[in-house]
Amino acid sequence: MRKRRVARRVLVVMGELTDKQGQEGSVSVQAARPKLKRPPMYKVIILNDDYTPMDFVVMILEKFFAMNREKATRIMLQVHTRGAGVCGIFSRDIAETKVAQVENYSRQHNHPLKCTMEVA
């Protein structure tokens, strides 16, 4: 069994504390775990327009978001009827990359499809 290293911060507390030998004013060292929090997640959203064909939107969802045909069609219909659809939830870097990929690919194929991201 391998031992895992755990990063620790050391807090030094000074004051009127008594150590084991009974000396006052000594330094007490206390280990504390670092406070970590998860990075914020972002929703990638495709926006509806009147010019991009539905088949192209399905193809985008399959290609860039690894969806099967059924799920891609369901999200495409949500985009078409509600005006927007969530393609996935990702960390910030991945969400920015997905938005850029979709918009660049759409421009290359002469479609005005827009994709955005917002905090989940």
PDB file of C-alpha atoms in Angstrom:
ATOM      1  CA  MET A   1       0.000   0.000   0.000  1.00  0.00           C
ATOM      2  CA  ARG A   2       1.394   3.382  -0.997  1.00  0.00           C
ATOM      3  CA  LYS A   3       1.298   6.327   1.342  1.00  0.00           C
ATOM      4  CA  ARG A   4      -0.194   9.526   0.039  1.00  0.00           C
ATOM      5  CA  ARG A   5       1.423  12.841   0.779  1.00  0.00           C
ATOM      6  CA  VAL A   6      -0.925  15.385   2.225  1.00  0.00           C
ATOM      7  CA  ALA A   7      -0.131  19.066   1.888  1.00  0.00           C
ATOM      8  CA  ARG A   8      -0.520  20.838   5.192  1.00  0.00           C
ATOM      9  CA  ARG A   9      -0.272  24.386   6.354  1.00  0.00           C
ATOM     10  CA  VAL A  10       1.060  25.092   9.769  1.00  0.00           C
ATOM     11  CA  LEU A  11      -0.647  27.643  11.945  1.00  0.00           C
ATOM     12  CA  VAL A  12       1.428  29.274  14.653  1.00  0.00           C
ATOM     13  CA  VAL A  13      -0.556  30.536  17.581  1.00  0.00           C
ATOM     14  CA  MET A  14       1.219  32.784  20.062  1.00  0.00           C
ATOM     15  CA  GLY A  15      -0.157  33.888  23.347  1.00  0.00           C
ATOM     16  CA  GLU A  16      -0.653  32.955  26.962  1.00  0.00           C
ATOM     17  CA  LEU A  17      -0.428  29.218  26.366  1.00  0.00           C
ATOM     18  CA  THR A  18       1.267  26.731  28.625  1.00  0.00           C
ATOM     19  CA  ASP A  19       3.318  23.979  27.000  1.00  0.00           C
ATOM     20  CA  LYS A  20       3.944  20.512  28.423  1.00  0.00           C
ATOM     21  CA  GLN A  21       6.750  21.713  30.676  1.00  0.00           C
ATOM     22  CA  GLY A  22       4.624  24.510  32.151  1.00  0.00           C
ATOM     23  CA  GLN A  23       6.318  27.492  30.467  1.00  0.00           C
ATOM     24  CA  GLU A  24       4.066  30.421  29.646  1.00  0.00           C
ATOM     25  CA  GLY A  25       4.215  32.439  26.411  1.00  0.00           C
ATOM     26  CA  SER A  26       5.431  29.533  24.297  1.00  0.00           C
ATOM     27  CA  VAL A  27       4.509  28.878  20.695  1.00  0.00           C
ATOM     28  CA  SER A  28       1.921  26.240  19.832  1.00  0.00           C
ATOM     29  CA  VAL A  29       2.001  24.688  16.363  1.00  0.00           C
ATOM     30  CA  GLN A  30      -1.216  23.328  14.970  1.00  0.00           C
ATOM     31  CA  ALA A  31      -1.608  21.573  11.598  1.00  0.00           C
ATOM     32  CA  ALA A  32      -4.506  22.728   9.421  1.00  0.00           C
ATOM     33  CA  ARG A  33      -5.823  21.331   6.173  1.00  0.00           C
ATOM     34  CA  PRO A  34      -5.836  23.694   3.200  1.00  0.00           C
ATOM     35  CA  LYS A  35      -9.261  25.009   2.315  1.00  0.00           C
ATOM     36  CA  LEU A  36     -10.010  23.873  -1.216  1.00  0.00           C
ATOM     37  CA  LYS A  37     -13.135  24.501  -3.185  1.00  0.00           C
ATOM     38  CA  ARG A  38     -14.255  23.142  -6.514  1.00  0.00           C
ATOM     39  CA  PRO A  39     -13.820  25.369  -9.547  1.00  0.00           C
ATOM     40  CA  PRO A  40     -17.029  26.943 -10.853  1.00  0.00           C
ATOM     41  CA  MET A  41     -18.738  25.070 -13.664  1.00  0.00           C
ATOM     42  CA  TYR A  42     -20.143  26.684 -16.812  1.00  0.00           C
ATOM     43  CA  LYS A  43     -23.095  25.764 -19.033  1.00  0.00           C
ATOM     44  CA  VAL A  44     -22.438  25.796 -22.779  1.00  0.00           C
ATOM     45  CA  ILE A  45     -25.578  27.052 -24.525  1.00  0.00           C
ATOM     46  CA  ILE A  46     -26.489  27.028 -28.223  1.00  0.00           C
ATOM     47  CA  LEU A  47     -28.777  29.874 -29.308  1.00  0.00           C
ATOM     48  CA  ASN A  48     -31.492  29.630 -31.943  1.00  0.00           C
ATOM     49  CA  ASP A  49     -31.414  31.521 -35.227  1.00  0.00           C
ATOM     50  CA  ASP A  50     -33.598  31.464 -38.345  1.00  0.00           C
ATOM     51  CA  TYR A  51     -30.860  30.449 -40.780  1.00  0.00           C
ATOM     52  CA  THR A  52     -28.917  27.472 -39.420  1.00  0.00           C
ATOM     53  CA  PRO A  53     -30.422  24.133 -40.538  1.00  0.00           C
ATOM     54  CA  MET A  54     -31.544  21.726 -37.840  1.00  0.00           C
ATOM     55  CA  ASP A  55     -29.366  18.954 -39.263  1.00  0.00           C
ATOM     56  CA  PHE A  56     -26.302  21.165 -38.883  1.00  0.00           C
ATOM     57  CA  VAL A  57     -27.121  21.771 -35.198  1.00  0.00           C
ATOM     58  CA  VAL A  58     -27.514  18.014 -34.646  1.00  0.00           C
ATOM     59  CA  MET A  59     -24.173  17.412 -36.349  1.00  0.00           C
ATOM     60  CA  ILE A  60     -22.507  20.052 -34.128  1.00  0.00           C
ATOM     61  CA  LEU A  61     -23.886  18.382 -30.997  1.00  0.00           C
ATOM     62  CA  GLU A  62     -22.691  14.965 -32.147  1.00  0.00           C
ATOM     63  CA  LYS A  63     -19.253  16.170 -33.202  1.00  0.00           C
ATOM     64  CA  PHE A  64     -18.264  18.575 -30.403  1.00  0.00           C
ATOM     65  CA  PHE A  65     -20.318  17.289 -27.466  1.00  0.00           C
ATOM     66  CA  ALA A  66     -20.123  13.511 -28.144  1.00  0.00           C
ATOM     67  CA  MET A  67     -23.897  13.055 -28.125  1.00  0.00           C
ATOM     68  CA  ASN A  68     -25.786  10.266 -29.803  1.00  0.00           C
ATOM     69  CA  ARG A  69     -28.333  11.109 -32.500  1.00  0.00           C
ATOM     70  CA  GLU A  70     -31.334  10.878 -30.154  1.00  0.00           C
ATOM     71  CA  LYS A  71     -29.962  13.202 -27.478  1.00  0.00           C
ATOM     72  CA  ALA A  72     -28.640  15.654 -30.092  1.00  0.00           C
ATOM     73  CA  THR A  73     -32.070  15.776 -31.764  1.00  0.00           C
ATOM     74  CA  ARG A  74     -33.771  16.372 -28.398  1.00  0.00           C
ATOM     75  CA  ILE A  75     -31.477  19.329 -27.610  1.00  0.00           C
ATOM     76  CA  MET A  76     -31.813  20.692 -31.158  1.00  0.00           C
ATOM     77  CA  LEU A  77     -35.621  20.711 -30.756  1.00  0.00           C
ATOM     78  CA  GLN A  78     -35.244  22.481 -27.411  1.00  0.00           C
ATOM     79  CA  VAL A  79     -33.060  25.124 -29.097  1.00  0.00           C
ATOM     80  CA  HIS A  80     -35.634  25.464 -31.888  1.00  0.00           C
ATOM     81  CA  THR A  81     -38.705  25.769 -29.628  1.00  0.00           C
ATOM     82  CA  ARG A  82     -37.312  27.588 -26.567  1.00  0.00           C
ATOM     83  CA  GLY A  83     -34.605  29.676 -28.218  1.00  0.00           C
ATOM     84  CA  ALA A  84     -31.656  28.086 -26.391  1.00  0.00           C
ATOM     85  CA  GLY A  85     -30.440  24.706 -25.234  1.00  0.00           C
ATOM     86  CA  VAL A  86     -27.775  23.522 -22.810  1.00  0.00           C
ATOM     87  CA  CYS A  87     -25.181  21.320 -24.511  1.00  0.00           C
ATOM     88  CA  GLY A  88     -23.213  20.445 -21.399  1.00  0.00           C
ATOM     89  CA  ILE A  89     -21.645  21.649 -18.173  1.00  0.00           C
ATOM     90  CA  PHE A  90     -17.864  22.010 -18.089  1.00  0.00           C
ATOM     91  CA  SER A  91     -15.026  23.756 -16.294  1.00  0.00           C
ATOM     92  CA  ARG A  92     -14.230  27.243 -17.566  1.00  0.00           C
ATOM     93  CA  ASP A  93     -11.357  26.331 -19.896  1.00  0.00           C
ATOM     94  CA  ILE A  94     -13.220  23.474 -21.533  1.00  0.00           C
ATOM     95  CA  ALA A  95     -16.403  25.547 -21.890  1.00  0.00           C
ATOM     96  CA  GLU A  96     -14.472  28.388 -23.575  1.00  0.00           C
ATOM     97  CA  THR A  97     -12.854  25.906 -25.945  1.00  0.00           C
ATOM     98  CA  LYS A  98     -16.203  24.311 -26.869  1.00  0.00           C
ATOM     99  CA  VAL A  99     -17.780  27.721 -27.558  1.00  0.00           C
ATOM    100  CA  ALA A 100     -14.843  28.720 -29.787  1.00  0.00           C
ATOM    101  CA  GLN A 101     -14.902  25.385 -31.653  1.00  0.00           C
ATOM    102  CA  VAL A 102     -18.637  25.601 -32.373  1.00  0.00           C
ATOM    103  CA  GLU A 103     -18.508  29.210 -33.535  1.00  0.00           C
ATOM    104  CA  ASN A 104     -15.420  28.680 -35.718  1.00  0.00           C
ATOM    105  CA  TYR A 105     -16.886  25.559 -37.316  1.00  0.00           C
ATOM    106  CA  SER A 106     -20.185  27.360 -37.955  1.00  0.00           C
ATOM    107  CA  ARG A 107     -18.416  30.299 -39.581  1.00  0.00           C
ATOM    108  CA  GLN A 108     -16.372  27.971 -41.792  1.00  0.00           C
ATOM    109  CA  HIS A 109     -19.629  26.452 -43.060  1.00  0.00           C
ATOM    110  CA  ASN A 110     -21.324  29.855 -43.497  1.00  0.00           C
ATOM    111  CA  HIS A 111     -23.852  29.492 -40.682  1.00  0.00           C
ATOM    112  CA  PRO A 112     -24.582  32.218 -38.087  1.00  0.00           C
ATOM    113  CA  LEU A 113     -24.975  29.740 -35.190  1.00  0.00           C
ATOM    114  CA  LYS A 114     -24.091  31.311 -31.826  1.00  0.00           C
ATOM    115  CA  CYS A 115     -22.868  29.536 -28.744  1.00  0.00           C
ATOM    116  CA  THR A 116     -22.359  31.064 -25.292  1.00  0.00           C
ATOM    117  CA  MET A 117     -21.434  30.021 -21.784  1.00  0.00           C
ATOM    118  CA  GLU A 118     -22.719  31.048 -18.379  1.00  0.00           C
ATOM    119  CA  VAL A 119     -22.076  30.033 -14.790  1.00  0.00           C
ATOM    120  CA  ALA A 120     -24.000  26.882 -13.905  1.00  0.00           C
TER     121      ALA A 120
END
